[in-house]
Structure formats: structure tokens, C-alpha cells
PDB file of C-alpha atoms in Angstrom:
ATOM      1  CA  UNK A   1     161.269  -3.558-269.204  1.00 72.00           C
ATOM      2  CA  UNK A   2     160.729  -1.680-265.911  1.00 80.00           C
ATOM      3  CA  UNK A   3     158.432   0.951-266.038  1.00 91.00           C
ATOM      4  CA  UNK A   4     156.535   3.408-263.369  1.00 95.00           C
ATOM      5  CA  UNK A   5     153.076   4.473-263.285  1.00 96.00           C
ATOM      6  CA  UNK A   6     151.727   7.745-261.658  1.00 96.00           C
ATOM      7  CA  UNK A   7     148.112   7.474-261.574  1.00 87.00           C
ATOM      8  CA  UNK A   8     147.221  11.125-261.238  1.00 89.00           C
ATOM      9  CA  UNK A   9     148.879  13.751-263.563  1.00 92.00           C
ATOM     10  CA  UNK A  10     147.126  16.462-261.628  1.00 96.00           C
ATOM     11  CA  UNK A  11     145.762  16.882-257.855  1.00 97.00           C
ATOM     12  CA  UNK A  12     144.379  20.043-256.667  1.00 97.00           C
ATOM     13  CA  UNK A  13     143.418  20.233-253.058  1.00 98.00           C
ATOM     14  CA  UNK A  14     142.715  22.775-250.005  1.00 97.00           C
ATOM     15  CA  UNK A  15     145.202  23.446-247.420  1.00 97.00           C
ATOM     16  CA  UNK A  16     145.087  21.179-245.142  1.00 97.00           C
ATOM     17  CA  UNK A  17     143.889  18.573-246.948  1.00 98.00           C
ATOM     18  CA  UNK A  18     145.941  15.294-247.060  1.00 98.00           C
ATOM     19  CA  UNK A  19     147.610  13.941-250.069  1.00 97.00           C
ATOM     20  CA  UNK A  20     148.400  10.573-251.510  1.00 97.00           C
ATOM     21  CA  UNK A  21     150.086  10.457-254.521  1.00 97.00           C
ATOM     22  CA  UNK A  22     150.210   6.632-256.387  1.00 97.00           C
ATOM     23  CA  UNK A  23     153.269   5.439-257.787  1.00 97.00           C
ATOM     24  CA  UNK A  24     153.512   1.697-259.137  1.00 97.00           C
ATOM     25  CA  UNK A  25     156.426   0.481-260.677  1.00 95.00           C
ATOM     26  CA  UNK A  26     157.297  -2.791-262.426  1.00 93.00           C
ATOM     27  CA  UNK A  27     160.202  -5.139-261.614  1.00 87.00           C
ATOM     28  CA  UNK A  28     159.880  -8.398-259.769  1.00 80.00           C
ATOM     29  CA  UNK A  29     163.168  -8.007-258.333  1.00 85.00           C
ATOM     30  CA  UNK A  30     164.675  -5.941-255.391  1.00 88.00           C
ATOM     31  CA  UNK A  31     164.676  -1.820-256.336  1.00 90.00           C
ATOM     32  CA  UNK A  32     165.341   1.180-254.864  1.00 93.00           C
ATOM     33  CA  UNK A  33     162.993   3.813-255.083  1.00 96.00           C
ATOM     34  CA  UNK A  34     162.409   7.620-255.333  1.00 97.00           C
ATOM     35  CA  UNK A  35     160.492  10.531-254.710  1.00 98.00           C
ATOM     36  CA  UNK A  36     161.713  13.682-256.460  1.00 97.00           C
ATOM     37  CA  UNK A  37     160.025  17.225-256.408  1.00 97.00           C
ATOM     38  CA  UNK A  38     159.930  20.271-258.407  1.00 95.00           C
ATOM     39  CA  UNK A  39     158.747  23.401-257.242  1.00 95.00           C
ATOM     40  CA  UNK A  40     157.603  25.991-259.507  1.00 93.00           C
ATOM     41  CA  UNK A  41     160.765  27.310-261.609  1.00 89.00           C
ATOM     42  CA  UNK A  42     162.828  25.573-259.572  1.00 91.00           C
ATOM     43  CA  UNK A  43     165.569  22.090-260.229  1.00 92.00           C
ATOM     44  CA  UNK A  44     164.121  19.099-259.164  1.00 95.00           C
ATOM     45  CA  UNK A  45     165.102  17.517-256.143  1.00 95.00           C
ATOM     46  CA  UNK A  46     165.446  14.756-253.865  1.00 96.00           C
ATOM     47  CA  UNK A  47     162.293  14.489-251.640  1.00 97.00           C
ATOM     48  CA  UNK A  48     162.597  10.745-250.120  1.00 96.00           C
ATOM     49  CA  UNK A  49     164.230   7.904-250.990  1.00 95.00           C
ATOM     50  CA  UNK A  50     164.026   4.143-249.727  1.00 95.00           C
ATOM     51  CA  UNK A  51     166.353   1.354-250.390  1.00 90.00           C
ATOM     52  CA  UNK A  52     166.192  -1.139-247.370  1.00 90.00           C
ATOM     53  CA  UNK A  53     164.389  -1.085-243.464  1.00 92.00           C
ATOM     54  CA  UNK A  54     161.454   0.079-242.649  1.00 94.00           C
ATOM     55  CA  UNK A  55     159.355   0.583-245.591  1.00 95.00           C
ATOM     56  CA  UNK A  56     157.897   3.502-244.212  1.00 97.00           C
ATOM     57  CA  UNK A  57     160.471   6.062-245.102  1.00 97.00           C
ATOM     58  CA  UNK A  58     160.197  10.133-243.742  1.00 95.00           C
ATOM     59  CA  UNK A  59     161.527  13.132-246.058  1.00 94.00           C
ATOM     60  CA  UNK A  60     161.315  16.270-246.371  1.00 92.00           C
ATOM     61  CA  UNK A  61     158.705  18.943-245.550  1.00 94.00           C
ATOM     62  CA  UNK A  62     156.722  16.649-243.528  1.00 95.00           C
ATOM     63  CA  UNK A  63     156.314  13.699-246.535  1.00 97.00           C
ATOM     64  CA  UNK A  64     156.161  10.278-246.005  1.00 97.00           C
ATOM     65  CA  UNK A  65     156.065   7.134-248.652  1.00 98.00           C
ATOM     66  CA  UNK A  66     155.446   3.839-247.841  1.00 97.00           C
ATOM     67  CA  UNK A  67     157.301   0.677-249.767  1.00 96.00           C
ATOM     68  CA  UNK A  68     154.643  -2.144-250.064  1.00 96.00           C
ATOM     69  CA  UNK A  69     156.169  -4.584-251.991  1.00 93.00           C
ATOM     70  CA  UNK A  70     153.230  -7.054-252.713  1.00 93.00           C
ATOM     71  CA  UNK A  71     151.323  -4.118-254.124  1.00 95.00           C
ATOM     72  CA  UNK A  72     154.970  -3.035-256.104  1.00 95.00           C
ATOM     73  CA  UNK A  73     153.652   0.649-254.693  1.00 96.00           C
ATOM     74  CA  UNK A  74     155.526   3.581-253.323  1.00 97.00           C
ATOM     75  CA  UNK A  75     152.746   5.898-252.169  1.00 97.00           C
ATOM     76  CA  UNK A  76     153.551   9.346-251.369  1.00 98.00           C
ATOM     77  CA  UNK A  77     152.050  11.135-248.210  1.00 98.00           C
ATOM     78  CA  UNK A  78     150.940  14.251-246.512  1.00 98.00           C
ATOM     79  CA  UNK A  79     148.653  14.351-243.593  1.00 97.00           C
ATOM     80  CA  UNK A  80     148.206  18.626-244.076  1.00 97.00           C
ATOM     81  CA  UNK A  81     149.329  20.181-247.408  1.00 98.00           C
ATOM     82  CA  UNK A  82     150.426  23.977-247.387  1.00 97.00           C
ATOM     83  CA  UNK A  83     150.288  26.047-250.386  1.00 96.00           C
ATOM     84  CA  UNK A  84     153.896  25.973-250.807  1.00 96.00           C
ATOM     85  CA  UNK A  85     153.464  22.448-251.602  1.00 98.00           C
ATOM     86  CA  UNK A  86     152.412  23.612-254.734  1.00 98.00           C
ATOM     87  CA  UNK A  87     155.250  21.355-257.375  1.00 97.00           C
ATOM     88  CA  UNK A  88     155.290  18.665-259.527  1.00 97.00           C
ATOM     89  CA  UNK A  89     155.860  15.200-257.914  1.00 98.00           C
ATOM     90  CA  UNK A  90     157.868  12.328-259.850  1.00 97.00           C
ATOM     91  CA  UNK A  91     158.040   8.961-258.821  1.00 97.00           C
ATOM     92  CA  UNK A  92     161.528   7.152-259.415  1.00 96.00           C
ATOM     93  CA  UNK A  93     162.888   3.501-259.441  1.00 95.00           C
ATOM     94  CA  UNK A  94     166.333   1.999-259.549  1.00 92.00           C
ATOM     95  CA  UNK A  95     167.131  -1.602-259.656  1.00 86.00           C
ATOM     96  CA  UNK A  96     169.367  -3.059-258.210  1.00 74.00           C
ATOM     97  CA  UNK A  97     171.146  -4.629-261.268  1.00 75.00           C
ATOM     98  CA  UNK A  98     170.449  -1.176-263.143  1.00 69.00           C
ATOM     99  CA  UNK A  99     173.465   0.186-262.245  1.00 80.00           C
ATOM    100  CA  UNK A 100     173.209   3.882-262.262  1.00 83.00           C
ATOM    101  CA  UNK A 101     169.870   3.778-264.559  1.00 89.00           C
ATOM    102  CA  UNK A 102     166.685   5.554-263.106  1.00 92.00           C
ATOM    103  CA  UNK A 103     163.329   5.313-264.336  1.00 94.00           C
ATOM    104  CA  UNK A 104     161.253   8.325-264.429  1.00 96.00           C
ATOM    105  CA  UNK A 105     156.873   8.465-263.620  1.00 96.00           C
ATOM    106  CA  UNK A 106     155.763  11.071-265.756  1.00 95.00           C
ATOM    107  CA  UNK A 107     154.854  13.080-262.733  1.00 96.00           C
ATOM    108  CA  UNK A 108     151.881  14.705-260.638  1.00 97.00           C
ATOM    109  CA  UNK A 109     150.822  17.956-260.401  1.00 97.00           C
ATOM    110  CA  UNK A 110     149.920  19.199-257.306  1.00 98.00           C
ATOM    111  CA  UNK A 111     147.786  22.693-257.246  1.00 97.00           C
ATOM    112  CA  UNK A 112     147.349  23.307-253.202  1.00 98.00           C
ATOM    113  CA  UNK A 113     144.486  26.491-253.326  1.00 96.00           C
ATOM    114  CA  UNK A 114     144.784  28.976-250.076  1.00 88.00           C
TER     115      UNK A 114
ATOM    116  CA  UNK B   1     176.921  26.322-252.887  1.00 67.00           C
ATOM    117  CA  UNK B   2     177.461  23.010-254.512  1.00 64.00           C
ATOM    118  CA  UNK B   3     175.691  22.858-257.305  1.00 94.00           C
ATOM    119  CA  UNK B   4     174.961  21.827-261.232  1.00 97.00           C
ATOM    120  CA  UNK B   5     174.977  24.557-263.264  1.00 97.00           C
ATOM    121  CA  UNK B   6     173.370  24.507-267.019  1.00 96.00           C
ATOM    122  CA  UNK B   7     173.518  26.491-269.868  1.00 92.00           C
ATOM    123  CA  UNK B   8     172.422  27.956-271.713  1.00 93.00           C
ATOM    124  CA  UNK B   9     168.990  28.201-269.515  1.00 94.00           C
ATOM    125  CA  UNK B  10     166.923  28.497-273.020  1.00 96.00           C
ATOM    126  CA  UNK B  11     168.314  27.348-276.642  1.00 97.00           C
ATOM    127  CA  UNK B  12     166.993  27.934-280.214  1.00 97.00           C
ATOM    128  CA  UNK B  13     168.287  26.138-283.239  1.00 95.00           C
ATOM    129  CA  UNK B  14     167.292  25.450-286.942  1.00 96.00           C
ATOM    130  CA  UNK B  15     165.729  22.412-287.863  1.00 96.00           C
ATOM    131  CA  UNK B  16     169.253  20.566-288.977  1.00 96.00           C
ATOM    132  CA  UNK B  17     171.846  22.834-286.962  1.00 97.00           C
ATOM    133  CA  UNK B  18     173.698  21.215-284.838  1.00 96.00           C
ATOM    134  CA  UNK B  19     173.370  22.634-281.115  1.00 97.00           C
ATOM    135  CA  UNK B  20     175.664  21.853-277.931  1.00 97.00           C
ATOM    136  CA  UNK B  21     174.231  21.935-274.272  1.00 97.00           C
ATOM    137  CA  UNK B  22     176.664  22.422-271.124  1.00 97.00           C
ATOM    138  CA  UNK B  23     176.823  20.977-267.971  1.00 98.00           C
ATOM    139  CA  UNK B  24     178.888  21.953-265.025  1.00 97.00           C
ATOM    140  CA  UNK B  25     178.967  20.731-261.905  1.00 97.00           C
ATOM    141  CA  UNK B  26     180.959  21.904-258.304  1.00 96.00           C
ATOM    142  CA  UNK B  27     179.630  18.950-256.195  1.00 94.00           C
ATOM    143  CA  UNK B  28     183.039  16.389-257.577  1.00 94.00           C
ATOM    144  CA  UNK B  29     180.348  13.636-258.116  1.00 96.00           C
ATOM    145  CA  UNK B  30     181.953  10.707-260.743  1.00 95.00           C
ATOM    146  CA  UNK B  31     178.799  10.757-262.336  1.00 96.00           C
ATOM    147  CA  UNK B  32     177.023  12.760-264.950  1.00 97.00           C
ATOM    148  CA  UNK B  33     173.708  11.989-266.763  1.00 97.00           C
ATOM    149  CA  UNK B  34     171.402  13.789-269.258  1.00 98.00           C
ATOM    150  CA  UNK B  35     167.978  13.412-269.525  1.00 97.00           C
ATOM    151  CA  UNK B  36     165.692  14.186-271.858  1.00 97.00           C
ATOM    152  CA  UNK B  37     161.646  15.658-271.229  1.00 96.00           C
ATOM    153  CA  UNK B  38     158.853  15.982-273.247  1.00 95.00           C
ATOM    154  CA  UNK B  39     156.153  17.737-272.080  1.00 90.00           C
ATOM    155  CA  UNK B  40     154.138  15.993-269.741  1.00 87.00           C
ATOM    156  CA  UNK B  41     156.717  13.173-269.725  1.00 92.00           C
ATOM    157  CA  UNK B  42     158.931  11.307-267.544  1.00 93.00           C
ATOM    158  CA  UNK B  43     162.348  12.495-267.949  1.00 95.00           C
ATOM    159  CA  UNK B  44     164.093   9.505-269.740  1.00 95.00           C
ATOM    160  CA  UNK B  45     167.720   8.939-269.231  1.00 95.00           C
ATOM    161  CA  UNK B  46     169.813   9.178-272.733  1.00 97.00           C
ATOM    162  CA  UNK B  47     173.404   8.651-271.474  1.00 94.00           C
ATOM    163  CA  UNK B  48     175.724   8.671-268.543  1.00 95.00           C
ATOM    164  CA  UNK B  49     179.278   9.287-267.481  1.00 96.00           C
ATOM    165  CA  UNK B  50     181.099   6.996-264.943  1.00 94.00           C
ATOM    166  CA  UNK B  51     184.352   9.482-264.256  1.00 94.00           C
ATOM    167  CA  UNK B  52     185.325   8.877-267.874  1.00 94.00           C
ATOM    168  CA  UNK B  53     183.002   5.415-268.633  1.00 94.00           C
ATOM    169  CA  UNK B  54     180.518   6.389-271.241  1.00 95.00           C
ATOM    170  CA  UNK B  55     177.407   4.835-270.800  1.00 94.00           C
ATOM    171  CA  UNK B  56     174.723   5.183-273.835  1.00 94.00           C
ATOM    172  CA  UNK B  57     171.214   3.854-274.046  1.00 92.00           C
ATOM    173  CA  UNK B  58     170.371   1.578-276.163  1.00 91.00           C
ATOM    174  CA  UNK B  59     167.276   3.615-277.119  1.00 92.00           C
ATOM    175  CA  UNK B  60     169.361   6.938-277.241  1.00 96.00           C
ATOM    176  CA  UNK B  61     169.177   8.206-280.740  1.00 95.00           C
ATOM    177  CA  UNK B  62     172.416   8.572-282.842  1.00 94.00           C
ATOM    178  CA  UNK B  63     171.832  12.093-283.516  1.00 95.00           C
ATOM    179  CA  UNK B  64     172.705  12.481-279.398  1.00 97.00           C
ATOM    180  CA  UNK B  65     176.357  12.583-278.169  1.00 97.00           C
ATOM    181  CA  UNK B  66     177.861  13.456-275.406  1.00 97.00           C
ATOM    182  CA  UNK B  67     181.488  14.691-273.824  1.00 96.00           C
ATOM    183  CA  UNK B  68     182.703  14.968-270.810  1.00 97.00           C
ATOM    184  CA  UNK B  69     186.525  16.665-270.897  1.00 96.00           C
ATOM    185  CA  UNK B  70     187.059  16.837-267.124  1.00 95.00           C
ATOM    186  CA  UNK B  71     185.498  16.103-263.847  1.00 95.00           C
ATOM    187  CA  UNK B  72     183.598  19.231-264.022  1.00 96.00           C
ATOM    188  CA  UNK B  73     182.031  19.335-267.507  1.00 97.00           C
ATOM    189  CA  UNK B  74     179.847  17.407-269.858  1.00 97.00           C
ATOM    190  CA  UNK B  75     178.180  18.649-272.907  1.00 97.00           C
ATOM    191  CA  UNK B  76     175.261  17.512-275.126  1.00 98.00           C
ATOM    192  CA  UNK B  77     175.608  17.299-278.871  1.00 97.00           C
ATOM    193  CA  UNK B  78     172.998  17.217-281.051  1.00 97.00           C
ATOM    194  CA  UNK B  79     174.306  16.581-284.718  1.00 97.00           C
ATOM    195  CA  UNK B  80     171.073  17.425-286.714  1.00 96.00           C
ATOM    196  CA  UNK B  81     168.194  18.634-284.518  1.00 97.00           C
ATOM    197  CA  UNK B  82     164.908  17.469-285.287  1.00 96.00           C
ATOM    198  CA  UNK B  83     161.607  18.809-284.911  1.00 96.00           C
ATOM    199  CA  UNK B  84     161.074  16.080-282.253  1.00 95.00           C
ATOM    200  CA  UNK B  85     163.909  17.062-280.436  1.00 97.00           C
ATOM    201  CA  UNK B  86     162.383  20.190-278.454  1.00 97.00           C
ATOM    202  CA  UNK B  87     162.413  19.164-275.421  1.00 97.00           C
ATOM    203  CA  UNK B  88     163.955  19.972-271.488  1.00 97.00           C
ATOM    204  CA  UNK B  89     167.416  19.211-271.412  1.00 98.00           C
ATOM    205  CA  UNK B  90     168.355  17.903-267.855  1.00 97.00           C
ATOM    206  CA  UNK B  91     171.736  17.658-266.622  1.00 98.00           C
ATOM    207  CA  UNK B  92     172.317  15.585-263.321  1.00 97.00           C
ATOM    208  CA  UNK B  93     175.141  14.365-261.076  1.00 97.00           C
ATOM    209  CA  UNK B  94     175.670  11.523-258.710  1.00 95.00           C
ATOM    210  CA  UNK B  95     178.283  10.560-256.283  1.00 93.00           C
ATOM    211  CA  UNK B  96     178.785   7.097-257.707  1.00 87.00           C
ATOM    212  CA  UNK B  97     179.207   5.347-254.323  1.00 84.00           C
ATOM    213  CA  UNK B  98     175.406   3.838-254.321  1.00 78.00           C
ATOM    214  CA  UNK B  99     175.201   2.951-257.532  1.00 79.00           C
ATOM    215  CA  UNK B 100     171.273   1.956-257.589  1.00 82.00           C
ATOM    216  CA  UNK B 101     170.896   3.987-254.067  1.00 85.00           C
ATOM    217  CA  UNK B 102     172.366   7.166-255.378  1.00 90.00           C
ATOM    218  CA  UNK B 103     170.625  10.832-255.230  1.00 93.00           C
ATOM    219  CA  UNK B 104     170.810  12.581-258.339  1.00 96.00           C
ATOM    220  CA  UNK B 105     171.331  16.133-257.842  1.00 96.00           C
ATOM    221  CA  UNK B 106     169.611  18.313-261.045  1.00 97.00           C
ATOM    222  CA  UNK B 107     170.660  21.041-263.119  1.00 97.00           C
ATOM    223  CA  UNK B 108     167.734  23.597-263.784  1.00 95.00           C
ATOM    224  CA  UNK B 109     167.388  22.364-267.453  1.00 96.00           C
ATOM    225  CA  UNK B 110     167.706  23.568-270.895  1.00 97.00           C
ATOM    226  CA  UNK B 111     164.765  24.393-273.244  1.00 97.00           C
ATOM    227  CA  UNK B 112     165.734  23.913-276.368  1.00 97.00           C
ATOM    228  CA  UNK B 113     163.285  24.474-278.904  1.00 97.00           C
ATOM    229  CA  UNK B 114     163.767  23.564-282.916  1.00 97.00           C
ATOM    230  CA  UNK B 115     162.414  25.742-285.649  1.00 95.00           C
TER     231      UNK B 115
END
């Protein structure tokens, strides 16, 4: 069964500080994959997504992930964090043969102090 | 704005009593899904709509159903609420035209809680 790992369930850092969030996921076959955030009492929403090209895939605010497929990672970036980066960070796969079924990491906490 | 709309925001039932959950969306996407989260959990997908395709989990517990009357609309059922079944409701929508590449767009979530 496919399944996706978030290694940190919370992160605190200092403004400015870069962030890598970890996201593994487990299917040997061809996925598409997800980056959803959460801000504080707000819906979650779409932060990045890749499905083919470059595996080095830009969203929103500034964030970055990179798709490395031998490492079945999809490693979320910041080189500067602000405080309103402050959210909860989930980590999403599709395959292909899925159909419309995501999985779900259980998420990362991000706490960025002023 | 387009968006998904849920309510009620917060929901408490009696252990047993059955409890519905709405969905609505204004974005016209074919699909509809509802998620279930635990605390500290991945949200973790119980059914979905294709226009008028149900689609349950296997995993997805009886005691779960779901309608969707219209285009607009889907609702959550759940027959005889558990104390396991507090949880955040999440409602999402999807164009349909990815499949597999689609962005879900989220409701804000029910909170139902079970006493």
C-alpha cells in the first residue's frame, strides 16, 4: 500500500533561517506529488505540485520541492522563512493508476519565531 | 469567490445519534471528496464523487455515507457516531480533468466532536 512519511512533526526556526521539510513516499511506480499548506485557522491549500519535467518544481511564497526519484523524496524548501510562514505543511502523493485517490503525510509544523 | 463552503463549522452529537455534514461548493468541479482527520494525522480519504460516480474506500467504515443531490452539494452521514469518530471533517473538490494531477481545493472543515 502506498504510504508517505514526514519526518518532522514540528520545526521551529528564526526568520531567516532556511527550511527543509522531508517527505518520502512509497510506490515504485510513476506518482504525482503534493505540497499542501495550512495556515493558522485557515483551509488548506495547494502550495506546489509536480507531475512531470523538471523535478525541481517552484510554488508559492518563495517554496521550492525537489522530485528525486531514486531517493522516492519530495523535499520541501525555503532559502529565508518569514514569520508568516508560520502553518502546517502536508506532504501528498497520487499515483498514477490511483485515480482520484490522494495520500495524506501526517504533516509538519512549522513555528517561525520573530 | 469560488469556493467550498462547509457547515456546520463545529458539530456536537450523542454517542449513537446520527449527524449529517454539508458540503457546498461554487467552483463546478465534477469531483467531491471527504476526508477524515485525527489529530495529528494525515487526513485519510473516506469517499469520493465522480459527477454522480460514488467512489467508497474499501477501509471506509459502514457507519459513513455519503450524498451528493446536485453538482453543488454533498453531505456526510454518519448513522451511529462513535466515540472514535471525533474528528475534522474535510470537504474537497477537484476539477476531474487530471485525474492523478488534480488540485484539490478544501473546505475549512468540520469539528465534530461525540459525547
Amino acid at each position: 500500500a502506498q504510504s508517505v512519511s514526514q519526518h518532522n512533526h514540528h520545526v521551529i526556526l528564526s526568520e531567516a533561517a532556511s527550511l527543509e521539510l522531508g517527505c518520502n513516499y512509497s510506490y515504485g511506480g510513476t506518482v504525482n506529488l503534493f505540497w499542501y499548506v495550512q495556515y493558522p485557522g485557515q483551509h488548506l491549500q495547494l502550495l506546489l505540485k509536480y507531475f512531470s519535467g523538471d523535478p525541481l518544481v517552484k510554488g508559492i511564497k518563495g517554496f521550492e520541492a525537489e522530485f528525486i526519484k531514486s531517493k522516492f523524496s519530495f523535499n520541501l524548501r525555503k532559502p529565508s522563512v518569514q514569520w508568516s510562514d508560520t502553518a502546517e505543511y502536508f506532504c501528498a502523493v497520487n499515483a498514477n493508476t490511483g485515480g482520484f485517490k490522494t495520500i495524506f503525510g501526517a504533516g509538519t509544523r512549522l513555528f517561525v519565531k520573530a | 469567490d469560488a469556493m467550498v463552503i462547509q457547515n456546520p463549522r463545529y458539530q456536537v452529537t450523542q454517542f449513537g445519534k446520527p449527524v449529517t455534514l454539508s458540503c457546498s461548493q461554487t467552483l463546478n468541479h465534477n469531483v467531491m471528496y471527504w476526508y477524515q482527520q485525527k489529530s495529528s494525522q494525515a487526513p485519510k480519504l473516506l469517499f469520493h464523487y465522480y459527477d454522480k460516480d460514488f467512489n467508497n474506500e474499501a477501509d471506509t467504515p459502514d457507519n459513513f455515507q455519503s450524498r451528493r443531490p446536485n453538482t453543488s452539494f454533498c453531505f456526510l452521514d454518519i448513522r451511529s457516531p462513535g466515540l472514535g469518530d471525533a474528528a475534522m471533517y474535510l470537504c474537497a473538490t477537484s476539477s476531474g480533468t487530471g485525474v492523478a494531477t488534480d488540485t484539490q481545493y478544501f473546505g475549512p472543515g468540520t469539528r465534530l466532536t461525540v459525547l
